[in-house]
PDB file of C-alpha atoms in Angstrom:
ATOM      1  CA  MET L  23       1.580  -9.940  26.841  1.00  0.00           C
ATOM      2  CA  ASN L  24      -1.510  -8.542  25.249  1.00  0.00           C
ATOM      3  CA  PRO L  25      -2.496  -9.638  21.930  1.00  0.00           C
ATOM      4  CA  GLN L  26      -0.382  -7.704  19.170  1.00  0.00           C
ATOM      5  CA  ALA L  27      -1.688  -6.199  16.121  1.00  0.00           C
ATOM      6  CA  VAL L  28       1.314  -6.498  13.871  1.00  0.00           C
ATOM      7  CA  PHE L  29       0.601  -4.622  10.008  1.00  0.00           C
ATOM      8  CA  PHE L  30       2.748  -5.584   7.190  1.00  0.00           C
ATOM      9  CA  ASP L  31       3.649  -3.911   3.968  1.00  0.00           C
ATOM     10  CA  ILE L  32       3.215  -6.079   0.928  1.00  0.00           C
ATOM     11  CA  ASP L  33       6.139  -4.883  -1.682  1.00  0.00           C
ATOM     12  CA  GLY L  34       9.364  -5.670  -0.210  1.00  0.00           C
ATOM     13  CA  THR L  35       8.173  -6.864   2.965  1.00  0.00           C
ATOM     14  CA  LEU L  36       5.697  -9.937   2.264  1.00  0.00           C
ATOM     15  CA  TRP L  37       7.071 -10.707  -1.118  1.00  0.00           C
ATOM     16  CA  ASP L  38       9.697  -9.584  -3.583  1.00  0.00           C
ATOM     17  CA  ARG L  39       9.471  -7.913  -7.246  1.00  0.00           C
ATOM     18  CA  TYR L  40       8.551 -11.238  -8.261  1.00  0.00           C
ATOM     19  CA  ASN L  41       5.731 -11.900  -5.862  1.00  0.00           C
ATOM     20  CA  PHE L  42       7.624 -14.534  -4.330  1.00  0.00           C
ATOM     21  CA  ILE L  43       6.850 -15.147  -0.575  1.00  0.00           C
ATOM     22  CA  PRO L  44       9.691 -17.179   1.551  1.00  0.00           C
ATOM     23  CA  ASP L  45       8.352 -20.236   3.238  1.00  0.00           C
ATOM     24  CA  SER L  46      10.038 -18.459   6.425  1.00  0.00           C
ATOM     25  CA  THR L  47       7.209 -15.753   5.965  1.00  0.00           C
ATOM     26  CA  ARG L  48       4.406 -18.378   5.447  1.00  0.00           C
ATOM     27  CA  LYS L  49       5.597 -20.138   8.643  1.00  0.00           C
ATOM     28  CA  ALA L  50       5.710 -16.849  10.794  1.00  0.00           C
ATOM     29  CA  ILE L  51       2.347 -15.414   9.856  1.00  0.00           C
ATOM     30  CA  SER L  52       0.961 -18.957  10.689  1.00  0.00           C
ATOM     31  CA  GLU L  53       3.030 -18.829  14.358  1.00  0.00           C
ATOM     32  CA  LEU L  54       1.872 -15.470  14.656  1.00  0.00           C
ATOM     33  CA  ARG L  55      -2.007 -16.043  14.397  1.00  0.00           C
ATOM     34  CA  ALA L  56      -1.740 -19.315  16.182  1.00  0.00           C
ATOM     35  CA  ASN L  57      -0.297 -17.388  19.528  1.00  0.00           C
ATOM     36  CA  GLY L  58      -3.535 -15.058  19.247  1.00  0.00           C
ATOM     37  CA  HIS L  59      -1.736 -12.214  17.714  1.00  0.00           C
ATOM     38  CA  PHE L  60      -3.365 -10.133  14.772  1.00  0.00           C
ATOM     39  CA  ALA L  61      -1.752 -10.199  11.075  1.00  0.00           C
ATOM     40  CA  PHE L  62      -2.891  -7.191   8.860  1.00  0.00           C
ATOM     41  CA  ILE L  63      -1.589  -6.114   5.281  1.00  0.00           C
ATOM     42  CA  ASN L  64      -0.971  -2.252   5.360  1.00  0.00           C
ATOM     43  CA  THR L  65      -0.523  -1.105   2.298  1.00  0.00           C
ATOM     44  CA  GLY L  66      -0.362   1.891  -0.325  1.00  0.00           C
ATOM     45  CA  ARG L  67      -2.310  -0.780  -3.133  1.00  0.00           C
ATOM     46  CA  THR L  68      -6.188  -0.149  -3.037  1.00  0.00           C
ATOM     47  CA  LYS L  69      -8.111  -3.375  -2.519  1.00  0.00           C
ATOM     48  CA  GLY L  70      -8.408  -3.444  -6.621  1.00  0.00           C
ATOM     49  CA  TYR L  71      -4.603  -4.387  -6.307  1.00  0.00           C
ATOM     50  CA  ILE L  72      -4.736  -6.974  -3.822  1.00  0.00           C
ATOM     51  CA  THR L  73      -6.204  -9.800  -5.474  1.00  0.00           C
ATOM     52  CA  ASN L  74      -3.559 -12.434  -5.867  1.00  0.00           C
ATOM     53  CA  PRO L  75      -4.646 -15.590  -4.043  1.00  0.00           C
ATOM     54  CA  ASP L  76      -1.255 -16.698  -2.914  1.00  0.00           C
ATOM     55  CA  LEU L  77      -0.719 -13.665  -0.416  1.00  0.00           C
ATOM     56  CA  LEU L  78      -4.016 -13.981   0.868  1.00  0.00           C
ATOM     57  CA  SER L  79      -3.829 -17.573   1.456  1.00  0.00           C
ATOM     58  CA  LEU L  80      -1.199 -16.383   3.800  1.00  0.00           C
ATOM     59  CA  GLY L  81      -4.235 -15.649   6.153  1.00  0.00           C
ATOM     60  CA  PHE L  82      -4.540 -11.902   7.654  1.00  0.00           C
ATOM     61  CA  ASP L  83      -7.359 -11.084   9.987  1.00  0.00           C
ATOM     62  CA  GLY L  84      -7.539  -7.628   8.128  1.00  0.00           C
ATOM     63  CA  ILE L  85      -6.386  -5.585   5.350  1.00  0.00           C
ATOM     64  CA  VAL L  86      -5.667  -1.629   5.673  1.00  0.00           C
ATOM     65  CA  SER L  87      -5.507  -0.384   1.901  1.00  0.00           C
ATOM     66  CA  GLY L  88      -4.864   2.658  -0.181  1.00  0.00           C
ATOM     67  CA  CYS L  89      -2.652   4.330   2.409  1.00  0.00           C
ATOM     68  CA  GLY L  90      -5.698   3.864   4.908  1.00  0.00           C
ATOM     69  CA  THR L  91      -8.530   4.966   2.724  1.00  0.00           C
ATOM     70  CA  MET L  92      -9.865   1.276   3.336  1.00  0.00           C
ATOM     71  CA  VAL L  93     -10.217  -0.722   6.647  1.00  0.00           C
ATOM     72  CA  GLU L  94     -11.483  -4.385   6.361  1.00  0.00           C
ATOM     73  CA  TYR L  95     -11.600  -6.929   8.774  1.00  0.00           C
ATOM     74  CA  LYS L  96     -12.946 -10.376   8.798  1.00  0.00           C
ATOM     75  CA  ASP L  97     -13.873  -9.958   5.503  1.00  0.00           C
ATOM     76  CA  GLU L  98     -15.956  -7.267   6.292  1.00  0.00           C
ATOM     77  CA  THR L  99     -15.644  -3.654   5.193  1.00  0.00           C
ATOM     78  CA  LEU L 100     -15.205  -0.805   8.221  1.00  0.00           C
ATOM     79  CA  PHE L 101     -14.476   1.925   6.240  1.00  0.00           C
ATOM     80  CA  LEU L 102     -13.686   3.271   3.239  1.00  0.00           C
ATOM     81  CA  HIS L 103     -13.119   6.895   1.507  1.00  0.00           C
ATOM     82  CA  GLU L 104     -13.125   7.477  -1.937  1.00  0.00           C
ATOM     83  CA  VAL L 105     -12.093  10.864  -3.731  1.00  0.00           C
ATOM     84  CA  ASP L 106     -14.924  13.217  -5.163  1.00  0.00           C
ATOM     85  CA  ASN L 107     -14.541  12.642  -8.611  1.00  0.00           C
ATOM     86  CA  LYS L 108     -14.847  16.325  -9.554  1.00  0.00           C
ATOM     87  CA  VAL L 109     -11.280  16.423  -7.329  1.00  0.00           C
ATOM     88  CA  LEU L 110      -9.884  13.423  -9.218  1.00  0.00           C
ATOM     89  CA  ALA L 111     -10.491  15.056 -12.547  1.00  0.00           C
ATOM     90  CA  ASN L 112      -8.715  18.157 -11.619  1.00  0.00           C
ATOM     91  CA  ALA L 113      -5.842  16.109 -10.231  1.00  0.00           C
ATOM     92  CA  ILE L 114      -5.508  13.782 -13.685  1.00  0.00           C
ATOM     93  CA  SER L 115      -6.029  17.180 -16.078  1.00  0.00           C
ATOM     94  CA  THR L 116      -3.247  18.828 -14.155  1.00  0.00           C
ATOM     95  CA  MET L 117      -0.958  15.580 -14.102  1.00  0.00           C
ATOM     96  CA  ARG L 118      -1.554  15.625 -17.926  1.00  0.00           C
ATOM     97  CA  ARG L 119      -0.084  19.033 -18.654  1.00  0.00           C
ATOM     98  CA  PHE L 120       2.813  18.290 -16.783  1.00  0.00           C
ATOM     99  CA  GLY L 121       3.237  15.273 -18.789  1.00  0.00           C
ATOM    100  CA  MET L 122       2.646  12.375 -16.057  1.00  0.00           C
ATOM    101  CA  LYS L 123       0.786   9.129 -16.698  1.00  0.00           C
ATOM    102  CA  PRO L 124      -1.566   8.681 -13.803  1.00  0.00           C
ATOM    103  CA  ILE L 125      -3.458   5.547 -12.736  1.00  0.00           C
ATOM    104  CA  ILE L 126      -6.810   6.137 -10.521  1.00  0.00           C
ATOM    105  CA  GLU L 127      -6.867   3.313  -7.749  1.00  0.00           C
ATOM    106  CA  GLY L 128     -10.116   2.144  -6.572  1.00  0.00           C
ATOM    107  CA  ARG L 129     -11.761  -0.587  -4.569  1.00  0.00           C
ATOM    108  CA  GLU L 130     -12.798  -2.841  -7.565  1.00  0.00           C
ATOM    109  CA  PHE L 131     -10.682  -1.336 -10.281  1.00  0.00           C
ATOM    110  CA  LEU L 132      -7.850   0.677 -11.247  1.00  0.00           C
ATOM    111  CA  TYR L 133      -8.029   3.300 -14.202  1.00  0.00           C
ATOM    112  CA  MET L 134      -5.293   3.823 -16.464  1.00  0.00           C
ATOM    113  CA  GLU L 135      -4.355   4.233 -20.623  1.00  0.00           C
ATOM    114  CA  GLU L 136      -2.782   1.067 -21.791  1.00  0.00           C
ATOM    115  CA  ALA L 137      -0.914   3.184 -24.452  1.00  0.00           C
ATOM    116  CA  ASP L 138       0.726   4.872 -21.211  1.00  0.00           C
ATOM    117  CA  LEU L 139       2.203   1.561 -19.736  1.00  0.00           C
ATOM    118  CA  ILE L 140       2.690  -0.438 -22.322  1.00  0.00           C
ATOM    119  CA  ASP L 141       6.580  -0.072 -23.048  1.00  0.00           C
ATOM    120  CA  ASP L 142       6.938   0.261 -19.403  1.00  0.00           C
ATOM    121  CA  PRO L 143       7.862  -3.087 -17.478  1.00  0.00           C
ATOM    122  CA  TYR L 144       6.486  -2.654 -14.482  1.00  0.00           C
ATOM    123  CA  GLY L 145       3.331  -1.256 -16.215  1.00  0.00           C
ATOM    124  CA  LYS L 146       3.348  -4.624 -18.391  1.00  0.00           C
ATOM    125  CA  LYS L 147       3.394  -5.960 -14.994  1.00  0.00           C
ATOM    126  CA  LEU L 148       0.378  -4.348 -13.892  1.00  0.00           C
ATOM    127  CA  MET L 149      -1.772  -4.750 -16.470  1.00  0.00           C
ATOM    128  CA  ARG L 150      -1.306  -8.597 -16.753  1.00  0.00           C
ATOM    129  CA  GLU L 151      -1.991  -8.955 -13.010  1.00  0.00           C
ATOM    130  CA  LEU L 152      -5.011  -6.888 -13.081  1.00  0.00           C
ATOM    131  CA  GLY L 153      -7.235  -8.452 -15.989  1.00  0.00           C
ATOM    132  CA  ASN L 154     -10.720  -7.562 -15.584  1.00  0.00           C
ATOM    133  CA  SER L 155     -10.023  -5.224 -12.795  1.00  0.00           C
ATOM    134  CA  ARG L 156      -8.189  -2.584 -14.957  1.00  0.00           C
ATOM    135  CA  LYS L 157     -10.465   0.195 -16.821  1.00  0.00           C
ATOM    136  CA  SER L 158      -9.866   3.111 -18.943  1.00  0.00           C
ATOM    137  CA  ILE L 159      -9.610   6.586 -17.387  1.00  0.00           C
ATOM    138  CA  VAL L 160     -11.070   8.353 -20.569  1.00  0.00           C
ATOM    139  CA  GLU L 161     -13.684   5.750 -21.183  1.00  0.00           C
ATOM    140  CA  PHE L 162     -14.947   5.575 -17.881  1.00  0.00           C
ATOM    141  CA  TRP L 163     -14.501   9.844 -17.292  1.00  0.00           C
ATOM    142  CA  GLU L 164     -15.844  11.083 -13.618  1.00  0.00           C
ATOM    143  CA  ASN L 165     -17.286   8.085 -13.091  1.00  0.00           C
ATOM    144  CA  TRP L 166     -14.804   6.497 -11.155  1.00  0.00           C
ATOM    145  CA  ASN L 167     -14.407   4.851  -7.726  1.00  0.00           C
ATOM    146  CA  GLY L 168     -11.387   6.000  -6.344  1.00  0.00           C
ATOM    147  CA  SER L 169      -9.461   6.238  -3.488  1.00  0.00           C
ATOM    148  CA  LYS L 170      -5.688   7.451  -4.593  1.00  0.00           C
ATOM    149  CA  ILE L 171      -3.718   7.990  -7.509  1.00  0.00           C
ATOM    150  CA  SER L 172      -0.602   6.761  -8.473  1.00  0.00           C
ATOM    151  CA  CYS L 173       1.681   7.871 -11.580  1.00  0.00           C
ATOM    152  CA  GLU L 174       4.871   7.728 -14.014  1.00  0.00           C
ATOM    153  CA  MET L 175       6.477  11.023 -14.152  1.00  0.00           C
ATOM    154  CA  GLY L 176       9.216  10.346 -16.615  1.00  0.00           C
ATOM    155  CA  GLY L 177      11.440  13.096 -15.557  1.00  0.00           C
ATOM    156  CA  CYS L 178       8.637  16.102 -15.429  1.00  0.00           C
ATOM    157  CA  ASP L 179       8.395  19.154 -13.134  1.00  0.00           C
ATOM    158  CA  TYR L 180       6.828  17.387 -10.558  1.00  0.00           C
ATOM    159  CA  LYS L 181       7.429  19.229  -7.557  1.00  0.00           C
ATOM    160  CA  THR L 182       5.256  22.248  -9.049  1.00  0.00           C
ATOM    161  CA  CYS L 183       2.699  20.072 -10.528  1.00  0.00           C
ATOM    162  CA  PHE L 184       2.240  18.710  -6.689  1.00  0.00           C
ATOM    163  CA  GLU L 185       2.200  22.312  -5.643  1.00  0.00           C
ATOM    164  CA  ILE L 186      -0.926  22.747  -7.234  1.00  0.00           C
ATOM    165  CA  LEU L 187      -2.414  19.696  -6.278  1.00  0.00           C
ATOM    166  CA  ALA L 188      -1.276  20.457  -2.189  1.00  0.00           C
ATOM    167  CA  ASP L 189      -4.859  21.404  -1.159  1.00  0.00           C
ATOM    168  CA  ASP L 190      -6.089  17.913  -2.112  1.00  0.00           C
ATOM    169  CA  PHE L 191      -3.339  15.513  -2.114  1.00  0.00           C
ATOM    170  CA  ILE L 192       0.095  14.604  -0.365  1.00  0.00           C
ATOM    171  CA  PRO L 193       2.625  13.374  -2.899  1.00  0.00           C
ATOM    172  CA  LEU L 194       4.694  10.227  -1.549  1.00  0.00           C
ATOM    173  CA  VAL L 195       7.548  10.520  -4.149  1.00  0.00           C
ATOM    174  CA  HIS L 196       9.695   6.796  -4.310  1.00  0.00           C
ATOM    175  CA  ASN L 197      12.147   8.226  -6.807  1.00  0.00           C
ATOM    176  CA  SER L 198      12.103  10.630 -10.035  1.00  0.00           C
ATOM    177  CA  HIS L 199       9.731   8.521 -11.964  1.00  0.00           C
ATOM    178  CA  VAL L 200       7.204   7.157  -9.438  1.00  0.00           C
ATOM    179  CA  ALA L 201       4.994   8.785  -6.842  1.00  0.00           C
ATOM    180  CA  GLU L 202       1.750   7.623  -5.108  1.00  0.00           C
ATOM    181  CA  VAL L 203      -0.726  10.612  -4.435  1.00  0.00           C
ATOM    182  CA  VAL L 204      -2.967  10.272  -1.719  1.00  0.00           C
ATOM    183  CA  PRO L 205      -5.762  12.093  -0.367  1.00  0.00           C
ATOM    184  CA  CYS L 206      -5.095  14.632   2.280  1.00  0.00           C
ATOM    185  CA  GLY L 207      -5.496  13.411   5.998  1.00  0.00           C
ATOM    186  CA  PHE L 208      -4.460   9.645   4.980  1.00  0.00           C
ATOM    187  CA  SER L 209      -1.485   7.445   5.152  1.00  0.00           C
ATOM    188  CA  LYS L 210      -0.761   3.888   6.320  1.00  0.00           C
ATOM    189  CA  GLY L 211      -0.436   5.531   9.796  1.00  0.00           C
ATOM    190  CA  THR L 212      -3.603   6.836   9.899  1.00  0.00           C
ATOM    191  CA  GLY L 213      -4.911   3.420   8.984  1.00  0.00           C
ATOM    192  CA  ILE L 214      -3.326   1.942  11.911  1.00  0.00           C
ATOM    193  CA  GLN L 215      -5.177   4.576  14.162  1.00  0.00           C
ATOM    194  CA  LYS L 216      -8.647   3.427  12.446  1.00  0.00           C
ATOM    195  CA  VAL L 217      -7.807  -0.125  12.954  1.00  0.00           C
ATOM    196  CA  CYS L 218      -7.284   0.614  16.572  1.00  0.00           C
ATOM    197  CA  ASP L 219     -10.441   2.763  17.179  1.00  0.00           C
ATOM    198  CA  LEU L 220     -12.429   0.604  15.318  1.00  0.00           C
ATOM    199  CA  LEU L 221     -11.581  -2.613  16.969  1.00  0.00           C
ATOM    200  CA  GLY L 222     -10.761  -1.121  20.100  1.00  0.00           C
ATOM    201  CA  ILE L 223      -6.910  -1.833  20.102  1.00  0.00           C
ATOM    202  CA  ASN L 224      -4.395  -0.253  22.325  1.00  0.00           C
ATOM    203  CA  LEU L 225      -1.971   1.824  20.197  1.00  0.00           C
ATOM    204  CA  GLU L 226       0.722   0.560  22.475  1.00  0.00           C
ATOM    205  CA  ASP L 227      -0.212  -3.427  20.992  1.00  0.00           C
ATOM    206  CA  THR L 228       0.981  -2.319  17.347  1.00  0.00           C
ATOM    207  CA  ILE L 229       3.822  -3.195  15.352  1.00  0.00           C
ATOM    208  CA  ALA L 230       4.246  -2.214  11.916  1.00  0.00           C
ATOM    209  CA  ILE L 231       6.886  -3.751   9.655  1.00  0.00           C
ATOM    210  CA  GLY L 232       7.700  -2.134   6.324  1.00  0.00           C
ATOM    211  CA  ASP L 233      10.724  -1.254   3.764  1.00  0.00           C
ATOM    212  CA  SER L 234       9.579   2.081   2.000  1.00  0.00           C
ATOM    213  CA  VAL L 235       9.110   5.459   1.850  1.00  0.00           C
ATOM    214  CA  ASN L 236       5.180   5.043   1.968  1.00  0.00           C
ATOM    215  CA  ASP L 237       5.597   2.809   4.833  1.00  0.00           C
ATOM    216  CA  ILE L 238       7.385   5.676   7.238  1.00  0.00           C
ATOM    217  CA  GLU L 239       4.080   7.115   8.447  1.00  0.00           C
ATOM    218  CA  MET L 240       3.098   3.984   9.688  1.00  0.00           C
ATOM    219  CA  LEU L 241       6.464   2.972  11.216  1.00  0.00           C
ATOM    220  CA  LYS L 242       6.005   6.625  13.113  1.00  0.00           C
ATOM    221  CA  LYS L 243       2.646   5.549  14.333  1.00  0.00           C
ATOM    222  CA  ALA L 244       2.834   1.834  15.437  1.00  0.00           C
ATOM    223  CA  ALA L 245       4.151   1.559  19.352  1.00  0.00           C
ATOM    224  CA  HIS L 246       6.987  -0.960  17.777  1.00  0.00           C
ATOM    225  CA  SER L 247       8.563  -0.402  14.036  1.00  0.00           C
ATOM    226  CA  VAL L 248      10.414  -2.682  11.874  1.00  0.00           C
ATOM    227  CA  ALA L 249      12.435  -1.901   8.825  1.00  0.00           C
ATOM    228  CA  MET L 250      13.510  -4.476   6.465  1.00  0.00           C
ATOM    229  CA  GLY L 251      17.375  -5.002   6.010  1.00  0.00           C
ATOM    230  CA  ASP L 252      17.278  -4.041   2.555  1.00  0.00           C
ATOM    231  CA  ALA L 253      15.542  -0.562   3.153  1.00  0.00           C
ATOM    232  CA  PRO L 254      16.555   2.356   2.349  1.00  0.00           C
ATOM    233  CA  ASP L 255      18.492   3.998   5.055  1.00  0.00           C
ATOM    234  CA  GLU L 256      16.152   6.882   5.561  1.00  0.00           C
ATOM    235  CA  VAL L 257      13.572   3.939   6.490  1.00  0.00           C
ATOM    236  CA  LYS L 258      15.670   2.265   8.952  1.00  0.00           C
ATOM    237  CA  ALA L 259      16.333   5.462  10.629  1.00  0.00           C
ATOM    238  CA  ILE L 260      12.960   6.017  11.965  1.00  0.00           C
ATOM    239  CA  ALA L 261      12.782   2.005  13.286  1.00  0.00           C
ATOM    240  CA  SER L 262      12.586   0.837  16.278  1.00  0.00           C
ATOM    241  CA  TYR L 263      14.248  -2.596  14.914  1.00  0.00           C
ATOM    242  CA  VAL L 264      15.917  -3.189  11.773  1.00  0.00           C
ATOM    243  CA  THR L 265      15.026  -7.035  10.710  1.00  0.00           C
ATOM    244  CA  THR L 266      17.255  -9.215   8.083  1.00  0.00           C
ATOM    245  CA  PRO L 267      16.482  -8.584   4.426  1.00  0.00           C
ATOM    246  CA  LEU L 268      13.296 -10.441   3.014  1.00  0.00           C
ATOM    247  CA  MET L 269      14.628 -13.127   1.387  1.00  0.00           C
ATOM    248  CA  GLU L 270      16.810 -13.926   4.392  1.00  0.00           C
ATOM    249  CA  ASP L 271      14.282 -14.790   6.787  1.00  0.00           C
ATOM    250  CA  GLY L 272      13.110 -10.830   7.559  1.00  0.00           C
ATOM    251  CA  ILE L 273       9.710 -11.177   8.811  1.00  0.00           C
ATOM    252  CA  TYR L 274      10.435 -14.590  10.693  1.00  0.00           C
ATOM    253  CA  ASN L 275      13.407 -12.891  12.525  1.00  0.00           C
ATOM    254  CA  ALA L 276      11.447  -9.842  13.427  1.00  0.00           C
ATOM    255  CA  LEU L 277       8.372 -11.423  15.027  1.00  0.00           C
ATOM    256  CA  SER L 278      11.085 -13.714  16.860  1.00  0.00           C
ATOM    257  CA  HIS L 279      12.786 -10.687  18.097  1.00  0.00           C
ATOM    258  CA  PHE L 280       9.453  -9.305  19.736  1.00  0.00           C
ATOM    259  CA  GLY L 281       8.891 -12.667  21.149  1.00  0.00           C
ATOM    260  CA  LEU L 282       5.729 -13.291  18.959  1.00  0.00           C
ATOM    261  CA  ILE L 283       6.585 -16.305  17.589  1.00  0.00           C
TER     262      ILE L 283
END
């Protein structure tokens, strides 16, 4: 078997909503790399929100972040796409008109307004974890370094809003309250292809593991795809293998299934 490149989503795949990582996941990734295979994070989060030392201590060969807008390997940045600030400004202004609460996500910082998120449980968690990596959208107007946007929609007419922005962005709607807004031409799937192109890895030697709507493109792109056992049915439907849930040794069982550990 050639060395395999395994791409892991973070939230709901590597850890749960409380940032808890099962011991079986730690063991699985350690054994995977010891056996000569590659371990990559592949996440919708931009690098500015991948700072947790416990997560990074798992030992990854590289990180694909921001839905394919940035690729790192061995702590070296191989690729970075940032959205033009005029395009971002138009998107933020449009979202505001529809009542959305946007967050610009970038390599170093996430730009948001505290007043938008102070009453939201996830918003509180986000602000607590970001610390000095959080800046104000308004105070840094058109001086951002952003690769994508996420937003809280709160029941607004988001479909019309995203139609207006369709020339520049593709929405990944998680539910009626939350969406990621990704620049056209980028996804977790393009991130896998970029890694293959830059590092000379055959696409046939790739495996993707995820649990959410923003994982669908990477599950389609990889040669083999794994849905976590607690993933939505629409995600499970496109996966070539469905493992057990995260807290039931899902990662370990998935890598065992493919003979990687």
